[in-house]
Short mmCIF file of C-alpha atoms in Angstrom, two decimals:
data_model
loop_
_atom_site.label_atom_id
_atom_site.label_comp_id
_atom_site.label_asym_id
_atom_site.label_seq_id
_atom_site.Cartn_x
_atom_site.Cartn_y
_atom_site.Cartn_z
CA MET R 1 0.09 -0.03 0.04
CA GLU R 2 1.64 3.15 -1.27
CA SER R 3 0.83 5.75 1.57
CA GLY R 4 2.47 7.57 4.46
CA THR R 5 2.90 10.54 6.50
CA PHE R 6 5.44 13.31 6.93
CA THR R 7 5.66 16.20 9.51
CA ILE R 8 5.92 19.87 9.29
CA ALA R 9 7.35 22.31 11.87
CA SER R 10 5.71 25.75 11.36
CA LYS R 11 7.38 28.57 12.87
CA ALA R 12 4.54 31.58 13.01
CA LEU R 13 1.11 31.89 14.05
CA ARG R 14 -0.07 31.96 10.55
CA GLU R 15 2.27 30.88 7.66
CA LEU R 16 2.33 29.10 4.27
CA VAL R 17 4.85 26.55 4.44
CA ASN R 18 6.16 25.17 1.10
CA ILE R 19 5.98 21.40 1.26
CA THR R 20 6.68 20.63 -2.37
CA PRO R 21 10.31 19.31 -1.67
CA PRO R 22 9.24 16.54 0.74
CA ILE R 23 6.42 15.60 -1.51
CA GLU R 24 8.87 15.44 -4.81
CA ASP R 25 11.15 13.30 -2.56
CA ILE R 26 8.25 10.92 -1.75
CA LEU R 27 7.22 10.74 -5.43
CA ALA R 28 10.73 10.01 -6.44
CA SER R 29 11.19 7.03 -4.02
CA LEU R 30 8.11 5.27 -5.44
CA PRO R 31 8.17 2.56 -8.29
CA SER R 32 7.72 4.14 -11.64
CA GLY R 33 4.11 5.39 -12.20
CA SER R 34 1.84 8.24 -13.25
CA GLY R 35 -1.42 9.12 -11.91
CA VAL R 36 -2.84 11.39 -8.85
CA LEU R 37 -1.22 12.05 -5.43
CA TYR R 38 -3.73 12.66 -2.56
CA LEU R 39 -2.66 14.79 0.51
CA PHE R 40 -4.86 14.88 3.70
CA ASN R 41 -4.48 17.42 6.56
CA PRO R 42 -5.79 15.97 9.93
CA HIS R 43 -5.68 19.31 11.71
CA THR R 44 -8.83 21.62 12.21
CA THR R 45 -6.80 24.96 12.36
CA ALA R 46 -4.78 24.34 9.33
CA GLY R 47 -5.32 23.69 5.50
CA LEU R 48 -3.56 22.75 2.14
CA THR R 49 -3.21 24.91 -0.81
CA ILE R 50 -1.57 25.25 -4.38
CA ASN R 51 -0.45 28.88 -5.14
CA GLU R 52 2.40 30.76 -6.44
CA GLY R 53 5.73 29.77 -4.90
CA ALA R 54 8.30 31.73 -7.17
CA ASP R 55 7.93 35.09 -5.06
CA PRO R 56 7.55 34.48 -1.35
CA ASP R 57 5.71 37.80 -0.96
CA VAL R 58 2.62 36.13 -2.56
CA SER R 59 2.48 33.80 0.53
CA ARG R 60 2.71 36.63 2.86
CA ASP R 61 0.04 38.53 0.97
CA ILE R 62 -2.31 35.62 1.06
CA ILE R 63 -1.90 35.60 4.97
CA LYS R 64 -2.48 39.38 5.24
CA GLY R 65 -5.68 39.03 2.89
CA LEU R 66 -7.19 36.38 4.98
CA GLU R 67 -6.46 38.39 8.13
CA HIS R 68 -8.60 41.07 6.61
CA ILE R 69 -11.23 38.60 5.31
CA VAL R 70 -11.82 36.72 8.47
CA PRO R 71 -13.01 38.80 11.46
CA LEU R 72 -10.28 38.14 14.08
CA HIS R 73 -12.19 39.61 17.03
CA LEU R 74 -15.81 38.93 16.53
CA HIS R 75 -17.71 37.87 19.59
CA TYR R 76 -16.88 34.17 19.11
CA ARG R 77 -18.31 31.56 21.58
CA HIS R 78 -15.32 28.89 21.11
CA LEU R 79 -13.44 29.39 24.51
CA GLU R 80 -10.02 28.45 22.99
CA GLY R 81 -9.94 31.69 21.19
CA ASN R 82 -8.92 30.23 17.74
CA SER R 83 -12.09 30.35 15.74
CA PRO R 84 -10.62 32.51 13.14
CA ALA R 85 -8.15 29.73 12.50
CA HIS R 86 -11.04 27.26 12.19
CA ILE R 87 -12.69 29.46 9.56
CA MET R 88 -9.54 29.80 7.64
CA ALA R 89 -9.25 26.12 7.58
CA LEU R 90 -12.73 25.91 6.01
CA LEU R 91 -11.89 28.39 3.41
CA THR R 92 -8.77 26.77 2.48
CA GLY R 93 -9.67 23.08 2.53
CA SER R 94 -8.25 19.78 4.12
CA SER R 95 -7.08 17.89 1.15
CA LEU R 96 -5.35 18.22 -2.21
CA THR R 97 -4.96 15.89 -5.36
CA ILE R 98 -2.07 16.71 -7.58
CA PRO R 99 -1.33 14.93 -11.02
CA PHE R 100 1.93 13.13 -11.53
CA PHE R 101 3.66 11.69 -14.35
CA ASP R 102 6.64 9.41 -14.40
CA ASN R 103 7.05 10.16 -10.71
CA ARG R 104 7.18 13.92 -11.28
CA LEU R 105 4.52 16.40 -9.97
CA GLN R 106 2.53 18.07 -13.05
CA LEU R 107 2.25 21.34 -11.37
CA GLY R 108 1.90 24.64 -13.46
CA THR R 109 4.98 26.79 -13.97
CA TRP R 110 4.37 28.96 -10.87
CA GLN R 111 2.65 26.47 -8.58
CA LYS R 112 3.90 25.10 -5.33
CA ILE R 113 2.17 22.94 -2.65
CA PHE R 114 1.68 24.85 0.77
CA PHE R 115 0.80 23.66 4.15
CA CYS R 116 -1.40 26.51 5.62
CA GLU R 117 -0.66 27.07 9.44
CA PHE R 118 -3.29 29.26 11.04
CA ASP R 119 -2.66 28.49 14.76
CA GLY R 120 1.04 27.85 15.17
CA PRO R 121 3.77 27.53 15.59
CA ARG R 122 3.27 23.65 16.02
CA THR R 123 4.43 20.43 14.64
CA ARG R 124 1.93 19.19 12.19
CA SER R 125 1.51 16.01 10.14
CA VAL R 126 0.18 15.36 6.47
CA SER R 127 -0.82 11.91 5.15
CA TRP R 128 -0.45 10.93 1.35
CA GLN R 129 -1.74 8.15 -0.82
CA ILE R 130 -1.52 7.25 -4.30
CA LEU R 131 -5.10 7.84 -5.30
CA HIS R 132 -4.68 6.68 -8.71
CA ASP R 133 -1.98 4.77 -10.72
CA SER R 134 -2.78 5.04 -14.46
CA ALA R 135 0.19 3.13 -15.43
CA LYS R 136 -1.57 0.07 -13.92
CA ALA R 137 -4.67 0.76 -15.66
CA SER R 138 -3.00 1.19 -18.94
CA ASP R 139 -1.22 -2.11 -18.58
CA GLN R 140 -4.31 -3.91 -19.18
CA PRO R 141 -7.06 -3.39 -21.68
CA ARG R 142 -9.97 -1.33 -20.33
CA ASN R 143 -12.98 -3.61 -21.80
CA GLN R 144 -11.84 -6.87 -20.49
CA GLU R 145 -14.69 -8.82 -21.90
CA LYS R 146 -13.58 -8.09 -25.64
CA MET J 1 -19.95 -0.77 -7.53
CA GLU J 2 -19.40 0.54 -4.22
CA SER J 3 -21.29 3.78 -4.15
CA GLY J 4 -24.58 5.30 -2.76
CA THR J 5 -26.62 8.04 -1.47
CA PHE J 6 -27.85 9.43 1.91
CA THR J 7 -30.21 12.08 2.87
CA ILE J 8 -29.65 15.09 5.55
CA ALA J 9 -32.69 17.00 6.98
CA SER J 10 -31.26 20.52 7.89
CA LYS J 11 -33.10 22.38 10.47
CA ALA J 12 -31.98 26.14 9.95
CA LEU J 13 -31.20 28.59 7.41
CA ARG J 14 -27.55 28.25 7.90
CA GLU J 15 -26.30 25.18 9.80
CA LEU J 16 -23.18 22.79 10.06
CA VAL J 17 -24.77 19.26 10.34
CA ASN J 18 -22.35 16.51 11.71
CA ILE J 19 -22.64 13.69 9.08
CA THR J 20 -20.00 11.68 10.42
CA PRO J 21 -22.16 8.78 11.96
CA PRO J 22 -23.87 7.83 8.80
CA ILE J 23 -20.70 7.90 6.80
CA GLU J 24 -18.98 5.57 9.53
CA ASP J 25 -22.00 3.38 9.08
CA ILE J 26 -21.68 3.25 5.45
CA LEU J 27 -17.97 2.24 5.83
CA ALA J 28 -18.71 -0.32 8.53
CA SER J 29 -21.26 -2.02 6.15
CA LEU J 30 -18.71 -2.55 3.26
CA PRO J 31 -16.37 -5.51 2.60
CA SER J 32 -12.92 -5.13 4.41
CA GLY J 33 -10.75 -2.43 2.90
CA SER J 34 -8.60 0.80 3.10
CA GLY J 35 -8.33 3.80 0.75
CA VAL J 36 -10.09 6.85 0.05
CA LEU J 37 -13.84 7.85 0.45
CA TYR J 38 -15.42 10.38 -1.88
CA LEU J 39 -18.36 12.56 -0.86
CA PHE J 40 -20.13 14.70 -3.51
CA ASN J 41 -22.74 17.26 -2.80
CA PRO J 42 -25.15 17.87 -5.87
CA HIS J 43 -26.72 21.28 -4.31
CA THR J 44 -25.44 24.73 -5.18
CA THR J 45 -26.43 26.49 -1.99
CA ALA J 46 -24.64 23.83 0.39
CA GLY J 47 -21.07 22.47 0.94
CA LEU J 48 -19.11 19.98 2.58
CA THR J 49 -16.23 20.43 5.04
CA ILE J 50 -14.10 18.89 7.85
CA ASN J 51 -13.63 20.79 10.98
CA GLU J 52 -13.65 20.65 14.73
CA GLY J 53 -16.64 18.43 15.95
CA ALA J 54 -15.71 18.23 19.86
CA ASP J 55 -17.12 21.68 20.85
CA PRO J 56 -20.36 22.64 19.09
CA ASP J 57 -19.57 26.26 19.45
CA VAL J 58 -16.98 25.97 16.67
CA SER J 59 -19.60 24.97 14.09
CA ARG J 60 -21.72 28.01 15.37
CA ASP J 61 -18.64 30.36 15.07
CA ILE J 62 -17.94 29.21 11.66
CA ILE J 63 -21.51 30.04 10.52
CA LYS J 64 -21.23 33.51 12.31
CA GLY J 65 -17.83 34.00 10.64
CA LEU J 66 -19.24 33.32 7.33
CA GLU J 67 -22.09 35.76 7.74
CA HIS J 68 -19.52 38.50 8.32
CA ILE J 69 -17.54 37.42 5.52
CA VAL J 70 -20.12 37.17 2.79
CA PRO J 71 -21.94 40.31 2.13
CA LEU J 72 -25.67 39.32 2.99
CA HIS J 73 -27.39 42.37 1.39
CA LEU J 74 -25.30 43.49 -1.58
CA HIS J 75 -27.07 44.71 -4.50
CA TYR J 76 -27.26 41.08 -6.10
CA ARG J 77 -29.07 40.52 -9.25
CA HIS J 78 -30.16 36.79 -8.94
CA LEU J 79 -33.80 37.38 -8.13
CA GLU J 80 -34.04 34.23 -5.93
CA GLY J 81 -32.35 36.16 -3.08
CA ASN J 82 -29.88 33.46 -2.07
CA SER J 83 -26.82 34.66 -3.80
CA PRO J 84 -24.97 34.73 -0.35
CA ALA J 85 -25.51 31.04 -0.18
CA HIS J 86 -24.07 30.52 -3.69
CA ILE J 87 -20.90 32.36 -2.51
CA MET J 88 -20.75 30.28 0.73
CA ALA J 89 -20.95 27.27 -1.24
CA LEU J 90 -18.03 28.37 -3.54
CA LEU J 91 -15.93 29.06 -0.54
CA THR J 92 -16.67 25.73 1.15
CA GLY J 93 -16.44 23.38 -1.69
CA SER J 94 -18.70 20.71 -3.23
CA SER J 95 -16.65 17.47 -2.53
CA LEU J 96 -14.53 15.81 0.14
CA THR J 97 -11.99 12.78 0.22
CA ILE J 98 -11.26 11.22 3.27
CA PRO J 99 -8.89 8.31 3.98
CA PHE J 100 -9.91 5.33 5.57
CA PHE J 101 -8.09 2.10 6.92
CA ASP J 102 -9.57 -1.24 7.66
CA ASN J 103 -13.30 0.49 7.16
CA ARG J 104 -12.54 3.21 9.82
CA LEU J 105 -12.25 6.82 8.96
CA GLN J 106 -8.81 8.18 9.37
CA LEU J 107 -9.85 11.50 10.68
CA GLY J 108 -7.70 13.78 13.11
CA THR J 109 -8.50 13.72 16.77
CA TRP J 110 -10.91 16.82 16.56
CA GLN J 111 -12.14 16.34 12.98
CA LYS J 112 -15.75 15.59 12.04
CA ILE J 113 -17.33 15.62 8.53
CA PHE J 114 -19.94 18.38 8.33
CA PHE J 115 -22.74 19.10 5.57
CA CYS J 116 -22.80 22.97 5.47
CA GLU J 117 -26.50 24.18 4.84
CA PHE J 118 -26.65 27.78 3.62
CA ASP J 119 -30.23 27.94 2.40
CA GLY J 120 -32.27 25.75 4.74
CA PRO J 121 -33.95 24.28 6.15
CA ARG J 122 -34.30 21.44 3.57
CA THR J 123 -33.92 17.94 2.74
CA ARG J 124 -30.63 17.40 1.13
CA SER J 125 -28.61 14.40 -0.44
CA VAL J 126 -24.91 13.69 -0.58
CA SER J 127 -23.48 10.81 -2.69
CA TRP J 128 -20.51 8.68 -1.98
CA GLN J 129 -18.06 6.36 -3.67
CA ILE J 130 -15.13 4.26 -2.77
CA LEU J 131 -12.53 6.40 -4.85
CA HIS J 132 -9.57 4.00 -4.23
CA ASP J 133 -9.18 0.67 -2.56
CA SER J 134 -5.63 0.06 -1.63
CA ALA J 135 -6.39 -3.31 -0.33
CA LYS J 136 -6.94 -4.57 -3.68
CA ALA J 137 -3.91 -2.78 -4.98
CA SER J 138 -1.82 -4.30 -2.35
CA ASP J 139 -2.94 -7.90 -3.05
CA GLN J 140 -1.09 -7.81 -6.28
CA PRO J 141 2.51 -6.74 -7.22
CA ARG J 142 2.70 -3.29 -8.57
CA ASN J 143 5.03 -4.31 -11.45
CA GLN J 144 3.11 -7.17 -12.78
CA GLU J 145 5.69 -7.83 -15.59
CA LYS J 146 8.47 -8.76 -12.96
CA MET E 1 -4.18 6.25 -19.90
CA GLU E 2 -7.35 8.24 -20.04
CA SER E 3 -6.35 11.76 -19.50
CA GLY E 4 -5.92 15.27 -21.26
CA THR E 5 -5.96 18.80 -21.38
CA PHE E 6 -8.35 21.47 -22.79
CA THR E 7 -8.11 25.16 -23.19
CA ILE E 8 -10.31 28.07 -22.21
CA ALA E 9 -10.52 31.65 -23.47
CA SER E 10 -11.51 33.80 -20.86
CA LYS E 11 -12.84 37.43 -22.04
CA ALA E 12 -12.93 39.48 -18.76
CA LEU E 13 -10.66 40.33 -15.79
CA ARG E 14 -12.74 38.21 -13.38
CA GLU E 15 -15.23 35.75 -14.98
CA LEU E 16 -16.87 32.29 -14.33
CA VAL E 17 -16.60 30.41 -17.69
CA ASN E 18 -19.06 27.57 -18.01
CA ILE E 19 -16.82 24.61 -18.95
CA THR E 20 -19.67 21.86 -18.73
CA PRO E 21 -19.80 21.37 -22.42
CA PRO E 22 -16.28 20.41 -23.31
CA ILE E 23 -16.28 18.27 -20.43
CA GLU E 24 -19.28 16.27 -21.35
CA ASP E 25 -17.72 15.81 -24.87
CA ILE E 26 -14.65 14.42 -23.33
CA LEU E 27 -16.58 11.86 -21.28
CA ALA E 28 -18.86 11.07 -24.25
CA SER E 29 -15.67 10.08 -26.33
CA LEU E 30 -14.39 7.50 -23.84
CA PRO E 31 -15.18 3.86 -23.75
CA SER E 32 -18.11 3.11 -21.64
CA GLY E 33 -17.66 3.64 -17.70
CA SER E 34 -18.60 5.06 -14.37
CA GLY E 35 -16.51 6.61 -11.81
CA VAL E 36 -15.12 9.96 -10.88
CA LEU E 37 -13.55 12.64 -13.18
CA TYR E 38 -10.76 14.77 -11.95
CA LEU E 39 -9.96 18.22 -13.03
CA PHE E 40 -6.75 20.14 -12.44
CA ASN E 41 -6.01 23.93 -12.87
CA PRO E 42 -2.42 24.66 -13.29
CA HIS E 43 -2.88 28.37 -12.82
CA THR E 44 -2.24 30.59 -9.67
CA THR E 45 -4.75 33.24 -10.36
CA ALA E 46 -7.71 30.95 -11.32
CA GLY E 47 -9.74 28.33 -9.84
CA LEU E 48 -12.36 25.60 -10.48
CA THR E 49 -15.83 25.48 -8.97
CA ILE E 50 -19.28 23.76 -9.28
CA ASN E 51 -22.41 26.15 -8.83
CA GLU E 52 -25.47 27.18 -10.28
CA GLY E 53 -25.60 27.59 -14.05
CA ALA E 54 -29.21 28.09 -14.89
CA ASP E 55 -29.32 31.81 -14.13
CA PRO E 56 -26.08 33.67 -15.39
CA ASP E 57 -26.72 36.23 -12.62
CA VAL E 58 -25.47 33.82 -10.10
CA SER E 59 -22.10 33.75 -11.79
CA ARG E 60 -21.96 37.61 -11.82
CA ASP E 61 -23.11 37.79 -8.23
CA ILE E 62 -20.38 35.41 -7.18
CA ILE E 63 -17.78 37.53 -8.84
CA LYS E 64 -19.32 40.56 -7.16
CA GLY E 65 -19.39 38.96 -3.73
CA LEU E 66 -15.65 37.93 -4.20
CA GLU E 67 -14.70 41.53 -4.98
CA HIS E 68 -16.21 42.65 -1.75
CA ILE E 69 -14.76 39.61 0.25
CA VAL E 70 -11.19 39.89 -0.99
CA PRO E 71 -9.55 43.37 -0.26
CA LEU E 72 -8.56 44.79 -3.64
CA HIS E 73 -6.27 47.64 -2.55
CA LEU E 74 -4.64 46.58 0.47
CA HIS E 75 -1.00 47.27 0.84
CA TYR E 76 0.31 44.15 -0.79
CA ARG E 77 3.96 43.28 -1.35
CA HIS E 78 3.76 41.21 -4.62
CA LEU E 79 4.90 43.81 -7.20
CA GLU E 80 2.90 42.15 -9.91
CA GLY E 81 -0.23 43.77 -8.45
CA ASN E 82 -2.57 40.54 -8.64
CA SER E 83 -2.53 39.47 -4.97
CA PRO E 84 -6.20 39.59 -4.83
CA ALA E 85 -6.31 36.93 -7.70
CA HIS E 86 -3.98 34.72 -5.77
CA ILE E 87 -6.24 34.99 -2.73
CA MET E 88 -9.38 34.26 -4.83
CA ALA E 89 -7.66 31.29 -6.15
CA LEU E 90 -6.90 30.02 -2.70
CA LEU E 91 -10.75 30.67 -1.75
CA THR E 92 -11.94 28.63 -4.82
CA GLY E 93 -9.54 25.64 -5.07
CA SER E 94 -7.49 24.26 -7.79
CA SER E 95 -8.93 20.94 -8.59
CA LEU E 96 -12.62 19.32 -8.79
CA THR E 97 -13.91 15.76 -8.74
CA ILE E 98 -17.28 14.97 -10.19
CA PRO E 99 -19.05 11.49 -10.11
CA PHE E 100 -20.09 10.22 -13.64
CA PHE E 101 -22.39 7.07 -14.51
CA ASP E 102 -22.31 5.54 -18.02
CA ASN E 103 -20.18 8.43 -19.30
CA ARG E 104 -22.67 11.07 -18.08
CA LEU E 105 -21.88 13.68 -15.32
CA GLN E 106 -23.92 13.08 -12.16
CA LEU E 107 -24.42 16.89 -11.40
CA GLY E 108 -27.16 18.09 -9.42
CA THR E 109 -30.14 19.78 -11.20
CA TRP E 110 -28.76 23.17 -11.11
CA GLN E 111 -25.05 22.50 -11.01
CA LYS E 112 -22.35 23.40 -13.88
CA ILE E 113 -18.79 23.30 -13.75
CA PHE E 114 -16.96 26.61 -13.82
CA PHE E 115 -13.55 27.78 -14.66
CA CYS E 116 -13.00 30.95 -12.43
CA GLU E 117 -10.86 33.55 -14.03
CA PHE E 118 -9.51 36.01 -11.61
CA ASP E 119 -6.68 37.75 -13.73
CA GLY E 120 -7.88 37.65 -17.40
CA PRO E 121 -8.49 37.94 -20.05
CA ARG E 122 -6.20 34.92 -21.01
CA THR E 123 -5.90 31.62 -22.64
CA ARG E 124 -5.94 29.09 -19.92
CA SER E 125 -5.70 25.25 -19.73
CA VAL E 126 -7.21 22.40 -17.41
CA SER E 127 -6.13 19.01 -17.29
CA TRP E 128 -8.42 15.83 -16.55
CA GLN E 129 -7.97 12.27 -15.71
CA ILE E 130 -10.35 9.33 -15.17
CA LEU E 131 -9.71 9.10 -11.35
CA HIS E 132 -11.59 5.92 -10.70
CA ASP E 133 -13.55 3.69 -13.11
CA SER E 134 -15.95 1.64 -10.90
CA ALA E 135 -17.02 -0.17 -14.03
CA LYS E 136 -13.70 -2.06 -14.04
CA ALA E 137 -13.84 -2.56 -10.32
CA SER E 138 -17.44 -4.24 -10.56
CA ASP E 139 -16.35 -6.61 -13.44
CA GLN E 140 -14.30 -8.54 -10.82
CA PRO E 141 -15.08 -9.76 -7.43
CA ARG E 142 -13.68 -7.52 -4.63
CA ASN E 143 -12.33 -10.40 -2.43
CA GLN E 144 -10.28 -12.23 -5.11
CA GLU E 145 -9.13 -14.90 -2.63
CA LYS E 146 -12.59 -16.42 -2.08
#
C-alpha cells in the first residue's frame, strides 16, 4: 500500500509552508508510475493549498488578505480563542489532489504546494496516498470482455 | 460498484450538520478495505467540510464568521435572493475525500465531517463512492511484468 | 491512460466560464464507464468550482461577492499587483472531482462546472484524468481470494 505521513514544523502563528520538496522526494522514492497524489491534513486549524511559490511575497500577501477577510475579534463562543483559524481552515480546505507523470508532479509553472498554518507555531503532520495509478490501468485493456 | 446516497434534514437557514455517524455506518457495512472515501454534494447552496466537532460552538462560530465574510445584502442580481448562499458554497467546496483504513475513517483527533447548509431548512442528499481501495492494489504486485 | 488537457479563452478580468460542455464531450468520447472525473487547474490566479448555471446572474453575483470579500487595494507586497487574484484562487480551490455514470456527469439539477478567471482575459488550460473507473472494479469480485 503506497501511503505514508510526513511532518511539518511551522514557525509562526499564521504561515504558508512550502511542502513541495518533501512531496517530490516521496514521489521519487516510489516505483515508476503516473496518476494522482492525494494529501490529507488531519488538523482543524490548518489547511492545504496550491499557489504561487516563485515570489515569497505572494504567501505573505495571502496571509495578510485572510487576516482581513476573516474577522479576528468577533464575539466568538469557542473558548479556546482560535475560531478565526477554524474559519480559515474551512476557506482553504483539508485535502489536495495533484497529477503526476513518471514520478514527477505536474504542477503549473508558478505552482507550489503549501501547508497553511493558522494556529502555530506547531509540529503538524500530513498523510498521503497514491489515489490513482494510471500506469497500472493502462497495462491492461479497459474492456476486458472483448 | 461501491457507491450510494444518503439524505440530510437540515433544521436552520444556515447550519453545519455533523454527518460523520452515517458515513461511519456506510464504511462499516462494506467489505474489508482501506483507501479513500469520496463525498459529492449535488446542491448549489450547500457545501461539505471537515472541521472541529468536539465543541459545537466551533460550528456556530464558523456560521457566524461566514455571515460576516459574505455580504448578505449587496445589490445582487439573482432574483431568488440566495446569492450569499451560492457564494458560501463556492468558499466551502462541493466534495470531500477522506482516507480510511480497515473500514474506519482516518480523521484527526478533533475532526468531524459536516454538511454545510446555507439555504435551509431542507432535505438534502450527498452521494459517496469508494474512490480508491488500496487493499485491492496491495493484493497484487505493482509491477506485474516482473 | 485516459487523461488530457483542454483550453479556455476567458474574456474578462474576473469571470466564471461554464466549462461543462467540453467536459461532457470528453466523457462522451471515452469507452463506456462510470466513476469519478478529476480536473486540475495549473494556474495560480484562477480556480475551478461547481455552482448554479441556470441563471447567469449567479455567476456575476459570485464575482461581485468575491470583489467585496477579498480586499482589492490592501498594501500588498507582491509587485505584480495581482495578489487579490491569488487569494481568490485559494478561496476557490485548484481541482474538482465529479461523479459520472455511463459516461454522463452526475451533477445536481442546477449545477454546472466553472473555470474561475481572476486575472484575465487569458488563454488557460485545465487537465483531466479518470480518477476511478468503478465499471472495471465491478467486473471482478472484490475479495479475489474467495
